[in-house]
mmCIF file of C-alpha atoms and ligand atoms in Angstrom:
data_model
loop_
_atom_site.group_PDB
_atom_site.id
_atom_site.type_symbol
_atom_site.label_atom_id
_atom_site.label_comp_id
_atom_site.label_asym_id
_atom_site.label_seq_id
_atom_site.Cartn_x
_atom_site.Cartn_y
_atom_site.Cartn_z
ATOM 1 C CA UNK A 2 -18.969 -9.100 -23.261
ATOM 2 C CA UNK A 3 -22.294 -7.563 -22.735
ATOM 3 C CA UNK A 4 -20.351 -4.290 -20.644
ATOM 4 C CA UNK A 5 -17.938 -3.615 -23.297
ATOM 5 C CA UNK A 6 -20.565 -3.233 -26.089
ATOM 6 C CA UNK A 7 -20.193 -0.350 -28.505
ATOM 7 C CA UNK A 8 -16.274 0.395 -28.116
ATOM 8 C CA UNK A 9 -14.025 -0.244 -30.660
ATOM 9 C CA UNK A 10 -12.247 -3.292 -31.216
ATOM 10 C CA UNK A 11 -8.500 -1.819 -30.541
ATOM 11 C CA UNK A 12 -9.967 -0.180 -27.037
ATOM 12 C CA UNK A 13 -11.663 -2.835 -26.045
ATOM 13 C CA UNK A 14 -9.036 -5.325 -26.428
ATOM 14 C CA UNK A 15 -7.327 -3.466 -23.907
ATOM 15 C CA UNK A 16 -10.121 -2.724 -21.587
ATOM 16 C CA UNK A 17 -10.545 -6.687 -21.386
ATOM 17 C CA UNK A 18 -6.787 -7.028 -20.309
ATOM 18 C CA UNK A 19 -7.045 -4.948 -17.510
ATOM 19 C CA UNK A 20 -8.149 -5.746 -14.013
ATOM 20 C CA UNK A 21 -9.299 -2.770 -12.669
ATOM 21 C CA UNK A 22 -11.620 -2.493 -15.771
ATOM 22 C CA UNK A 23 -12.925 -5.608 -16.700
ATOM 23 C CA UNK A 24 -15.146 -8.441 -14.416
ATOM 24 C CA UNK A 25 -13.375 -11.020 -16.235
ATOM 25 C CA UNK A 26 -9.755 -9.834 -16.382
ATOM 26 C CA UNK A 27 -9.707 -9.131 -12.830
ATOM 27 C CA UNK A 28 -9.168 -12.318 -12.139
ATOM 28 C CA UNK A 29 -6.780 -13.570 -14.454
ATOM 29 C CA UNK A 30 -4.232 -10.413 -14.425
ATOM 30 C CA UNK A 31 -2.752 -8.988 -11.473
ATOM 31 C CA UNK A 32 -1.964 -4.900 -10.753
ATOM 32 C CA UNK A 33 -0.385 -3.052 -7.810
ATOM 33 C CA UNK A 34 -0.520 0.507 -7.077
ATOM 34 C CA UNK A 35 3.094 1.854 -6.247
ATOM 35 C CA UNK A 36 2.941 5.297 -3.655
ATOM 36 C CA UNK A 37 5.621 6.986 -5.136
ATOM 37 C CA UNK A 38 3.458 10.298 -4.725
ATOM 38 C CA UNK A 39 3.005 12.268 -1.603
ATOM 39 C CA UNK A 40 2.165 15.855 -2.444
ATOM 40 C CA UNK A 41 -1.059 17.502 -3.818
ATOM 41 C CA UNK A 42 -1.457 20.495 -5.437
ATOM 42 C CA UNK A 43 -5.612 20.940 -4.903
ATOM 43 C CA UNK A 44 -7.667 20.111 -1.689
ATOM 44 C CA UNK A 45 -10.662 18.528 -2.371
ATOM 45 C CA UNK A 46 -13.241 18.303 0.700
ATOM 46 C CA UNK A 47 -13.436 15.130 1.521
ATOM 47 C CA UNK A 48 -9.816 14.679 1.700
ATOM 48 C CA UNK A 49 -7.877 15.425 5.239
ATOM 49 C CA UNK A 50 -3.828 14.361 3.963
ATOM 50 C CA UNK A 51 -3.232 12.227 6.301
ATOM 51 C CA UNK A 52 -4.195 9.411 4.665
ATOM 52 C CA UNK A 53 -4.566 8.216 0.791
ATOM 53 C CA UNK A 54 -5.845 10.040 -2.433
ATOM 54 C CA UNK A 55 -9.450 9.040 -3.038
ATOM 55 C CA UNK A 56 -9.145 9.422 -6.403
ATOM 56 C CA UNK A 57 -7.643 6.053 -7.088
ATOM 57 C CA UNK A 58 -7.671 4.777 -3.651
ATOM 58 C CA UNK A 59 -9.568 4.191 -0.401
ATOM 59 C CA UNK A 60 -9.342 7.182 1.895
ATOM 60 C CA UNK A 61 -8.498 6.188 5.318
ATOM 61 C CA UNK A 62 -5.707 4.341 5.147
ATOM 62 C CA UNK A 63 -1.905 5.823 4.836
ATOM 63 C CA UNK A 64 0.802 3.848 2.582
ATOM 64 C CA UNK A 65 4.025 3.917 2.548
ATOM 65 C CA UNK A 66 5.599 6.733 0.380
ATOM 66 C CA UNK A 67 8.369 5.074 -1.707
ATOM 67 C CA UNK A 68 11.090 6.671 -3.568
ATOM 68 C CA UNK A 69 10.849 5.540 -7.381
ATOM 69 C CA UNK A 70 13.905 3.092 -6.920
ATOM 70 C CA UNK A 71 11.954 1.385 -4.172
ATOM 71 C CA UNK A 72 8.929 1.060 -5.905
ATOM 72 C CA UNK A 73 10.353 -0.140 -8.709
ATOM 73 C CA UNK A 74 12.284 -3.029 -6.546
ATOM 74 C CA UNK A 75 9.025 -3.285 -5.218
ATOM 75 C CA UNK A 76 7.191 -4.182 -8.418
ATOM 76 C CA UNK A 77 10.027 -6.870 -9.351
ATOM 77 C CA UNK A 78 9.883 -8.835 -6.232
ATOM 78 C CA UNK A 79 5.873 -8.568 -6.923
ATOM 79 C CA UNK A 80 6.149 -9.589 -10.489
ATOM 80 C CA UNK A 81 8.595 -12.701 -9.470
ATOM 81 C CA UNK A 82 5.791 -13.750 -7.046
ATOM 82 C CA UNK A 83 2.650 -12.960 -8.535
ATOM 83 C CA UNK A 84 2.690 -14.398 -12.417
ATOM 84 C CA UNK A 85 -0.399 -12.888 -13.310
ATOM 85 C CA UNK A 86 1.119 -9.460 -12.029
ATOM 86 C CA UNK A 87 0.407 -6.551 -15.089
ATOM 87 C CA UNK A 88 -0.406 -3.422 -14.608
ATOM 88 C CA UNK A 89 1.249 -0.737 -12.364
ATOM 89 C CA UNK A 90 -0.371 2.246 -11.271
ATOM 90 C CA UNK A 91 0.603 5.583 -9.534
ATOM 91 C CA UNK A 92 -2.067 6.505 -7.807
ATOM 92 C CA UNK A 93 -1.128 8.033 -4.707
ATOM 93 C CA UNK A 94 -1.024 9.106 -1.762
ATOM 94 C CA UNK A 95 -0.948 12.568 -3.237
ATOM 95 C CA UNK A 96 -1.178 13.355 -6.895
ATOM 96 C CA UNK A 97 0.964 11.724 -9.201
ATOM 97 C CA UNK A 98 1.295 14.340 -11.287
ATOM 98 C CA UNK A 99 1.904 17.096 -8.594
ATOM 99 C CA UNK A 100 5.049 14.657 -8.533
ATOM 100 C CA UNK A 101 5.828 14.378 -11.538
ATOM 101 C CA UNK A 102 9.953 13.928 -11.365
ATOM 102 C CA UNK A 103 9.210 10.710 -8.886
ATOM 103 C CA UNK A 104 6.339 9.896 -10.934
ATOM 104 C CA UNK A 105 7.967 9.653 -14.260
ATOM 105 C CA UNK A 106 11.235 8.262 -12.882
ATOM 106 C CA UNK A 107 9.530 5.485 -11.834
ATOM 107 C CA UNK A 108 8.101 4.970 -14.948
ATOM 108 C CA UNK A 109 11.330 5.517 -16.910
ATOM 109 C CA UNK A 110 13.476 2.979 -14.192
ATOM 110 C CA UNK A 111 9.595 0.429 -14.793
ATOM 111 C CA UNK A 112 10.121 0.516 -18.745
ATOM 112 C CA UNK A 113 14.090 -0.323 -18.721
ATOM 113 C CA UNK A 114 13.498 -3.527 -16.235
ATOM 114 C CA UNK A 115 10.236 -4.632 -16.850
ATOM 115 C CA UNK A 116 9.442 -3.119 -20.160
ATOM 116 C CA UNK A 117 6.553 -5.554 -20.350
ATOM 117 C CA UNK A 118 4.410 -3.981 -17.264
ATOM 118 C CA UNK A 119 1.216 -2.063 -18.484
ATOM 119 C CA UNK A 120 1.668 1.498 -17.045
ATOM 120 C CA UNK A 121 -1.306 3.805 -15.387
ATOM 121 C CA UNK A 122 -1.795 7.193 -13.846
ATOM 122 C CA UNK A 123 -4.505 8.280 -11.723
ATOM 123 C CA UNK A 124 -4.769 12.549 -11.727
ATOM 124 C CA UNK A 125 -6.774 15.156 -10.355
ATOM 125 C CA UNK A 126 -6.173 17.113 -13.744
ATOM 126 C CA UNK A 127 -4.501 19.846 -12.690
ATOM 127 C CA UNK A 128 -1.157 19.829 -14.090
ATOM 128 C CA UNK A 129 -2.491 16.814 -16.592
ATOM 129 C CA UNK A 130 -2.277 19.166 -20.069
ATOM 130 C CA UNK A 131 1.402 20.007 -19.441
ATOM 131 C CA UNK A 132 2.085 16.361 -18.690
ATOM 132 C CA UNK A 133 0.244 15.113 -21.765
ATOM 133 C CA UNK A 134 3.459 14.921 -24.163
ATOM 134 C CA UNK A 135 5.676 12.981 -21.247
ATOM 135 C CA UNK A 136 2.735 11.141 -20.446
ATOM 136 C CA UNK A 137 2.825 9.776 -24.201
ATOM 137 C CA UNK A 138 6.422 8.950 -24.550
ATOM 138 C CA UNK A 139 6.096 6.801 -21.125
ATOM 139 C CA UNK A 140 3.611 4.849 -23.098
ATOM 140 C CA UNK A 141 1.118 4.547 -20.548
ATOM 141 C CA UNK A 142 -1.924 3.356 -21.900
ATOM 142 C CA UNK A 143 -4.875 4.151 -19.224
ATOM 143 C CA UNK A 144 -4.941 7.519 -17.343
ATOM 144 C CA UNK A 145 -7.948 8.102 -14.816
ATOM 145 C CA UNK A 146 -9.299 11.771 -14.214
ATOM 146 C CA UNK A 147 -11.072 12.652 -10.786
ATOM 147 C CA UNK A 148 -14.071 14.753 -12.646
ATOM 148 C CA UNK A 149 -16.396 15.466 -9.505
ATOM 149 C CA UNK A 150 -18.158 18.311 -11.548
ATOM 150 C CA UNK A 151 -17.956 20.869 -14.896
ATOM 151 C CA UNK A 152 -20.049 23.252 -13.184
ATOM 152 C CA UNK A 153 -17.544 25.720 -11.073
ATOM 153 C CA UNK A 154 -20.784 26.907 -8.422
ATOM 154 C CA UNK A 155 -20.399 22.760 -7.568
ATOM 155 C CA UNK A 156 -17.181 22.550 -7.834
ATOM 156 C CA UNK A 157 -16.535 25.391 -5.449
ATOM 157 C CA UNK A 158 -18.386 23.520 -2.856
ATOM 158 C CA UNK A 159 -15.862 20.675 -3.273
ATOM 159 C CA UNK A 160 -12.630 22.202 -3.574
ATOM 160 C CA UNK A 161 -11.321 24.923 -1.148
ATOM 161 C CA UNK A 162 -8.627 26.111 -3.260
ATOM 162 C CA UNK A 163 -5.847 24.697 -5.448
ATOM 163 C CA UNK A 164 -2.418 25.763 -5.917
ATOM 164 C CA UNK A 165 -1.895 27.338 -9.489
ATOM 165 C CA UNK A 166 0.805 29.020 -10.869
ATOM 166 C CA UNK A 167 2.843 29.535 -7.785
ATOM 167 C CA UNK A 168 -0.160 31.157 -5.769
ATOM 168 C CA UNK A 169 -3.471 29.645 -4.016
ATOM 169 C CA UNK A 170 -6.500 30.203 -5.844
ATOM 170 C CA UNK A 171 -9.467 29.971 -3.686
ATOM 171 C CA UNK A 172 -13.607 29.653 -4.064
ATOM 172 C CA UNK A 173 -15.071 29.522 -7.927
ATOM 173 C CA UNK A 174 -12.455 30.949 -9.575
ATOM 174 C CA UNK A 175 -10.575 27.879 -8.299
ATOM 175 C CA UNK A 176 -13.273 25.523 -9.479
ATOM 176 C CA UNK A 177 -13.490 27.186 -12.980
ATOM 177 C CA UNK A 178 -9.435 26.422 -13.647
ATOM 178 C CA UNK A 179 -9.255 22.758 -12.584
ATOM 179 C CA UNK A 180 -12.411 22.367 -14.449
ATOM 180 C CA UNK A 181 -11.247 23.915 -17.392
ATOM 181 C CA UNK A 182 -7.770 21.800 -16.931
ATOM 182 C CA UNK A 183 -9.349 18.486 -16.167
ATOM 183 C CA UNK A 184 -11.626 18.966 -19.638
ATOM 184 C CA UNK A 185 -8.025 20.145 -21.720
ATOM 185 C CA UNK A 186 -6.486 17.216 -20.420
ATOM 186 C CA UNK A 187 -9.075 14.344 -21.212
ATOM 187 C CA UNK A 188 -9.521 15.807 -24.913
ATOM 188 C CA UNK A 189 -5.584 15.798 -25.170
ATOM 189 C CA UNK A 190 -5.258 12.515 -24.289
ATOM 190 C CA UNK A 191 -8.037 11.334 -26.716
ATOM 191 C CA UNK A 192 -6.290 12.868 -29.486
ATOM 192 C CA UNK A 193 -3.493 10.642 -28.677
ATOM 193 C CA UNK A 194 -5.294 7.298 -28.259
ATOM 194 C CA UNK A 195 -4.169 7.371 -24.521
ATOM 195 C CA UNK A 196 -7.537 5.366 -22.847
ATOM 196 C CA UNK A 197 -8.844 7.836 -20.517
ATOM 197 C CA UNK A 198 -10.857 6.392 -17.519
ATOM 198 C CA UNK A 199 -12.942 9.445 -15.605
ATOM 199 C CA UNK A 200 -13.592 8.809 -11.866
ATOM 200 C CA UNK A 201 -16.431 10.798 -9.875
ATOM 201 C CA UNK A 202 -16.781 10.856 -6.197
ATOM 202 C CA UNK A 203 -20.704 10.819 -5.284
ATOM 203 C CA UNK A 204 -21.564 13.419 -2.889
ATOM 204 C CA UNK A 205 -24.705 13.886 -1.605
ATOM 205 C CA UNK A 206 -27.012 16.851 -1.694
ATOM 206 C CA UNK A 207 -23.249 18.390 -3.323
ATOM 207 C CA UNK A 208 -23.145 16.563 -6.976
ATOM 208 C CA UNK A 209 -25.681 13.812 -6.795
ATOM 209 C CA UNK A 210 -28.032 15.757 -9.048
ATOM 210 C CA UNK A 211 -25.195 16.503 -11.582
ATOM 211 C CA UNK A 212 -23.374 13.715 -12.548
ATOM 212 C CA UNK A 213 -25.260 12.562 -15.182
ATOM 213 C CA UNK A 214 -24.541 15.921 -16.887
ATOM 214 C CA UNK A 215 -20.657 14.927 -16.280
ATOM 215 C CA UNK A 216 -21.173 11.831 -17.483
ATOM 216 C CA UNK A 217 -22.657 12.877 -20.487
ATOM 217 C CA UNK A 218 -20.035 15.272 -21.254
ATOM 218 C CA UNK A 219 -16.660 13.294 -20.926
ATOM 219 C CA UNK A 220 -18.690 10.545 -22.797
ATOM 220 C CA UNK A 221 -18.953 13.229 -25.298
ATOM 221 C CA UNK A 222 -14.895 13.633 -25.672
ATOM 222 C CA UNK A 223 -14.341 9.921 -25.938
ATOM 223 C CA UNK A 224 -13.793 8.705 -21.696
ATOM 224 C CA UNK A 225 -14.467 5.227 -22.190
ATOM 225 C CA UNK A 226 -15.295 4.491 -18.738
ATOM 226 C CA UNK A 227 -17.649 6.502 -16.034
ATOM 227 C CA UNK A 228 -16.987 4.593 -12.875
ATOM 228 C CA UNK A 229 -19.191 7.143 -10.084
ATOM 229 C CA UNK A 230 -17.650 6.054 -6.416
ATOM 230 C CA UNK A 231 -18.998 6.814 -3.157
ATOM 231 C CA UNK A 232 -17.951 9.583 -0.561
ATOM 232 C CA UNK A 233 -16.714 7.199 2.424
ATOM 233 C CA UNK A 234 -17.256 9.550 4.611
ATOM 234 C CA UNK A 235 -16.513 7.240 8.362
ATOM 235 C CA UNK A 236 -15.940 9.439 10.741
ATOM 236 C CA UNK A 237 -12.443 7.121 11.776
ATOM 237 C CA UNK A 238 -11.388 9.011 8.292
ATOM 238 C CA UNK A 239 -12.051 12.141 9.062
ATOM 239 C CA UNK A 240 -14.988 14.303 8.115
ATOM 240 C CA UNK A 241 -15.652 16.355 4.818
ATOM 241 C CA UNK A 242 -12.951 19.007 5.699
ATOM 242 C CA UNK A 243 -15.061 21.759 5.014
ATOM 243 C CA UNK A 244 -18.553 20.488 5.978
ATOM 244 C CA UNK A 245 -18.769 18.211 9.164
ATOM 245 C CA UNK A 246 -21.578 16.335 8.953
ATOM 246 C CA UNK A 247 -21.502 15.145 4.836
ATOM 247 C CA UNK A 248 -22.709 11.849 5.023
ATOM 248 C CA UNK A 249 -21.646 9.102 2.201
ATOM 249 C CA UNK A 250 -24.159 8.102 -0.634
ATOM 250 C CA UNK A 251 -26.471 4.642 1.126
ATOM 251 C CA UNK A 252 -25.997 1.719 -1.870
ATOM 252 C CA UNK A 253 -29.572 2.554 -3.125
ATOM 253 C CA UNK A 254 -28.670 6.369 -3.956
ATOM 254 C CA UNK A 255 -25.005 4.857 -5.672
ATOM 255 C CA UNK A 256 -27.176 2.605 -7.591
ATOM 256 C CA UNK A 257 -29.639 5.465 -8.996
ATOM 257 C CA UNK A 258 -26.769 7.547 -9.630
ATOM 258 C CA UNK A 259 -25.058 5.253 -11.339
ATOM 259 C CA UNK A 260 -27.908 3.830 -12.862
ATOM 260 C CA UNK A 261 -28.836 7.561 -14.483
ATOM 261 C CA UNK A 262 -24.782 7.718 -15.508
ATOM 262 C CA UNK A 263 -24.923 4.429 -17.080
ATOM 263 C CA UNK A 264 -26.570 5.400 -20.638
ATOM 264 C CA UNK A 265 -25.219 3.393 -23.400
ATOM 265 C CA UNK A 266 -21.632 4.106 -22.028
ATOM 266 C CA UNK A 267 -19.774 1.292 -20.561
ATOM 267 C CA UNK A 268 -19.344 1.671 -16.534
ATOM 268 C CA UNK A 269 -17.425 -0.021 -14.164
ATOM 269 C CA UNK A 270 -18.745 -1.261 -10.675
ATOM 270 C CA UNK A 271 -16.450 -3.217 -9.457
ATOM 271 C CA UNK A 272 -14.179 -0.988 -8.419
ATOM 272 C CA UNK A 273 -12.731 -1.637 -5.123
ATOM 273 C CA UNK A 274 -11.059 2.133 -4.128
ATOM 274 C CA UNK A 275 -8.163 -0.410 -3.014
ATOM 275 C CA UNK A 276 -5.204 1.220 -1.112
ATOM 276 C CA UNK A 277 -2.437 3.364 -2.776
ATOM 277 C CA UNK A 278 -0.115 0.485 -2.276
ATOM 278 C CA UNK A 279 -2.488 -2.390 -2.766
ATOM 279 C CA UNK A 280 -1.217 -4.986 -4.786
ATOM 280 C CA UNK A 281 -2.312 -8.417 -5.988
ATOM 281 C CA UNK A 282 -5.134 -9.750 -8.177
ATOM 282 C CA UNK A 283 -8.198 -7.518 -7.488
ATOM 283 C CA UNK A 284 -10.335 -7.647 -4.475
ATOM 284 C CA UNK A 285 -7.282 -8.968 -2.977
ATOM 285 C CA UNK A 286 -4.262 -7.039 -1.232
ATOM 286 C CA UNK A 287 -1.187 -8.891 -0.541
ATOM 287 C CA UNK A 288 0.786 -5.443 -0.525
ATOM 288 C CA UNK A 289 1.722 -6.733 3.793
ATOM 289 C CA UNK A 290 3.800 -9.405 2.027
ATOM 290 C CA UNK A 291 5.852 -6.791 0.078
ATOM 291 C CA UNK A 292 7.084 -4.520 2.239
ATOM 292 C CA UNK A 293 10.083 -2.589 1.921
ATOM 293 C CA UNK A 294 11.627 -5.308 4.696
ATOM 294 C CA UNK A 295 10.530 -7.656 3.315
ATOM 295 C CA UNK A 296 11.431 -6.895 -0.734
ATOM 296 C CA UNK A 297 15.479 -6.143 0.237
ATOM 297 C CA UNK A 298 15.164 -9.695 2.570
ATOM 298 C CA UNK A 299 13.846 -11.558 -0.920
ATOM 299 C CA UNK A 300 17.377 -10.557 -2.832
HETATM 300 FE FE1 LIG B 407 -6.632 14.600 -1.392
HETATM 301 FE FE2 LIG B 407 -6.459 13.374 -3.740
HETATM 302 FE FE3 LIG B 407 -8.025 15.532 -3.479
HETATM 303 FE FE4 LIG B 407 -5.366 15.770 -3.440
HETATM 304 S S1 LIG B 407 -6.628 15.102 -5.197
HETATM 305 S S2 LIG B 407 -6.799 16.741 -2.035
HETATM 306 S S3 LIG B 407 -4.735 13.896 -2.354
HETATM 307 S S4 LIG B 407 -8.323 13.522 -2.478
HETATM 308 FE FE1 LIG B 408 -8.493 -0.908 -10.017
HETATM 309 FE FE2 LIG B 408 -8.327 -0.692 -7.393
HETATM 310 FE FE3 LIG B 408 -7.434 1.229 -9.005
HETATM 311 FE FE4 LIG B 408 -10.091 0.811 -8.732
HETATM 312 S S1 LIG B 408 -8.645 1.500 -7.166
HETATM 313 S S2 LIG B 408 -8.998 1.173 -10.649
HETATM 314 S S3 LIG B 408 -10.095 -1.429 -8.566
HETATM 315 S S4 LIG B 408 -6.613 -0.845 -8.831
#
């Protein structure tokens, strides 16, 4: 397909396969997110906590935090309803990997009962390098990094502080680590064939300008997907926590940005920023029908 020009043949059999990254398989193959992840361990800006991650997921809406035996009960009753169901992904609401003992259970509990389920992570990169070695022996093939910026004068704009090492690091300094942790991780992860998806939230007059330099960069280390998403910045979501006022990118700015991002390098625009629970073939969210209620009635 024209998109997936210039990968090689072992990644982009697998890029084809998945429905969040390829037009065609999105309709043929089913995923659903499970929310087995409620705390973070940065703040980004645009983020207020009481609802989703956006680095997977659509901001503004809360899921239902599951415990990793839930989820996975969750994702059999999907998988006996929805054939075409494939991948599962941890995406939320917090960081997976800020939770990594429910995170990984789930995984471990997913590979003994449905060993055949395609596994993914979504991260801010914090705590990704230290996770790098589990992350292999789960065998999860795609992991998606929130890279807003490499430059730590941006990035301070975006993130008020993170929590590092026990303590709150605030301002550049903060920027500079979760930079420099987001960069360790991606290269790990391409040493070890894991597909590594990068994710950028658009923000205007913040990172608009600078993308293309991010783009360029985790290109560089062997991301095989840039997918640049816009701020949704409603004010029913809450404002940019530490700016009132940001505004979201309008579809004509998205489209230059992604436009200047899109190089040779395959990019994905069909991303839907679907809910931390969503589940279903994509563009579609049947996750209502699965409740936890409604799961434990189905045995
Ligand atoms: Fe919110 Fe996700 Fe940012 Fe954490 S990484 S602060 S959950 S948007
Ligand atoms: Fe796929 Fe939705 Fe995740 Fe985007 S948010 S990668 S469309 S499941």
């Amino acid at each position: 397909a024209r998109q997936m020009g210039g990968l090689p043949e072992a990644v982009r059999r697998k890029v084809e396969e998945h429905p969040c990254y390829s037009e065609q398989a999105h309709h043929y193959f089913a995923r659903m997110h499970a929310a087995v992840a409620p705390a973070c361990n940065i703040q980004c800006n645009y983020c207020n906590r009481k609802y989703d991650c956006a680095n997977e997921s659509r901001p503004g809406v809360v899921s239902e935090v599951l415990t990793p035996e839930q989820a996975v009960q969750r994702t059999l009753a999907v998988g006996a309803a929805i054939p075409q169901m494939s991948v599962l992904g941890i995406a939320g609401p917090g960081d997976p990997l800020a939770n990594r003992e429910r995170t990984f259970a789930t995984f471990r509990l997913l590979a003994e009962k449905a060993p055949d389920i395609k596994l993914c992570v979504s991260t801010n990169g914090l705590a990704l390098p230290e996770c790098v070695d589990e992350l292999s022996q789960h065998a999860i093939e795609h992991v998606t990094i929130t890279i807003n910026c490499v430059d730590p004068d941006i990035g301070a704009k975006i993130y008020p502080w993170i929590f590092w090492q026990h303590r709150r690091v605030r301002g550049r300094a903060a920027a500079e680590i979760l930079i420099a942790q987001q960069q360790k991780g991606l290269e790990m992860l391409v040493a070890r064939g894991i597909l590594v998806k990068v994710n950028s939230v658009l923000i205007p007059g913040v990172n608009d300008g600078h993308l293309e330099e991010v783009s360029r960069i985790v290109k560089a280390k062997g991301a095989f997907l840039h997918n640049v998403m816009p701020l949704i910045a409603a004010p029913e979501h809450g404002t940019f926590y530490g700016l009132t006022g940001q505004r979201g990118p309008t579809a004509a700015e998205l489209k230059a940005v992604q436009d200047a991002c899109a190089g040779d390098m395959t990019m994905m625009r069909h991303c839907r920023q679907c809910r931390a629970d969503a589940v279903g073939l994509l563009g579609e969210d049947r996750g209502a029908e699965f409740t936890l209620e409604k799961v434990a009635a189905m045995e």
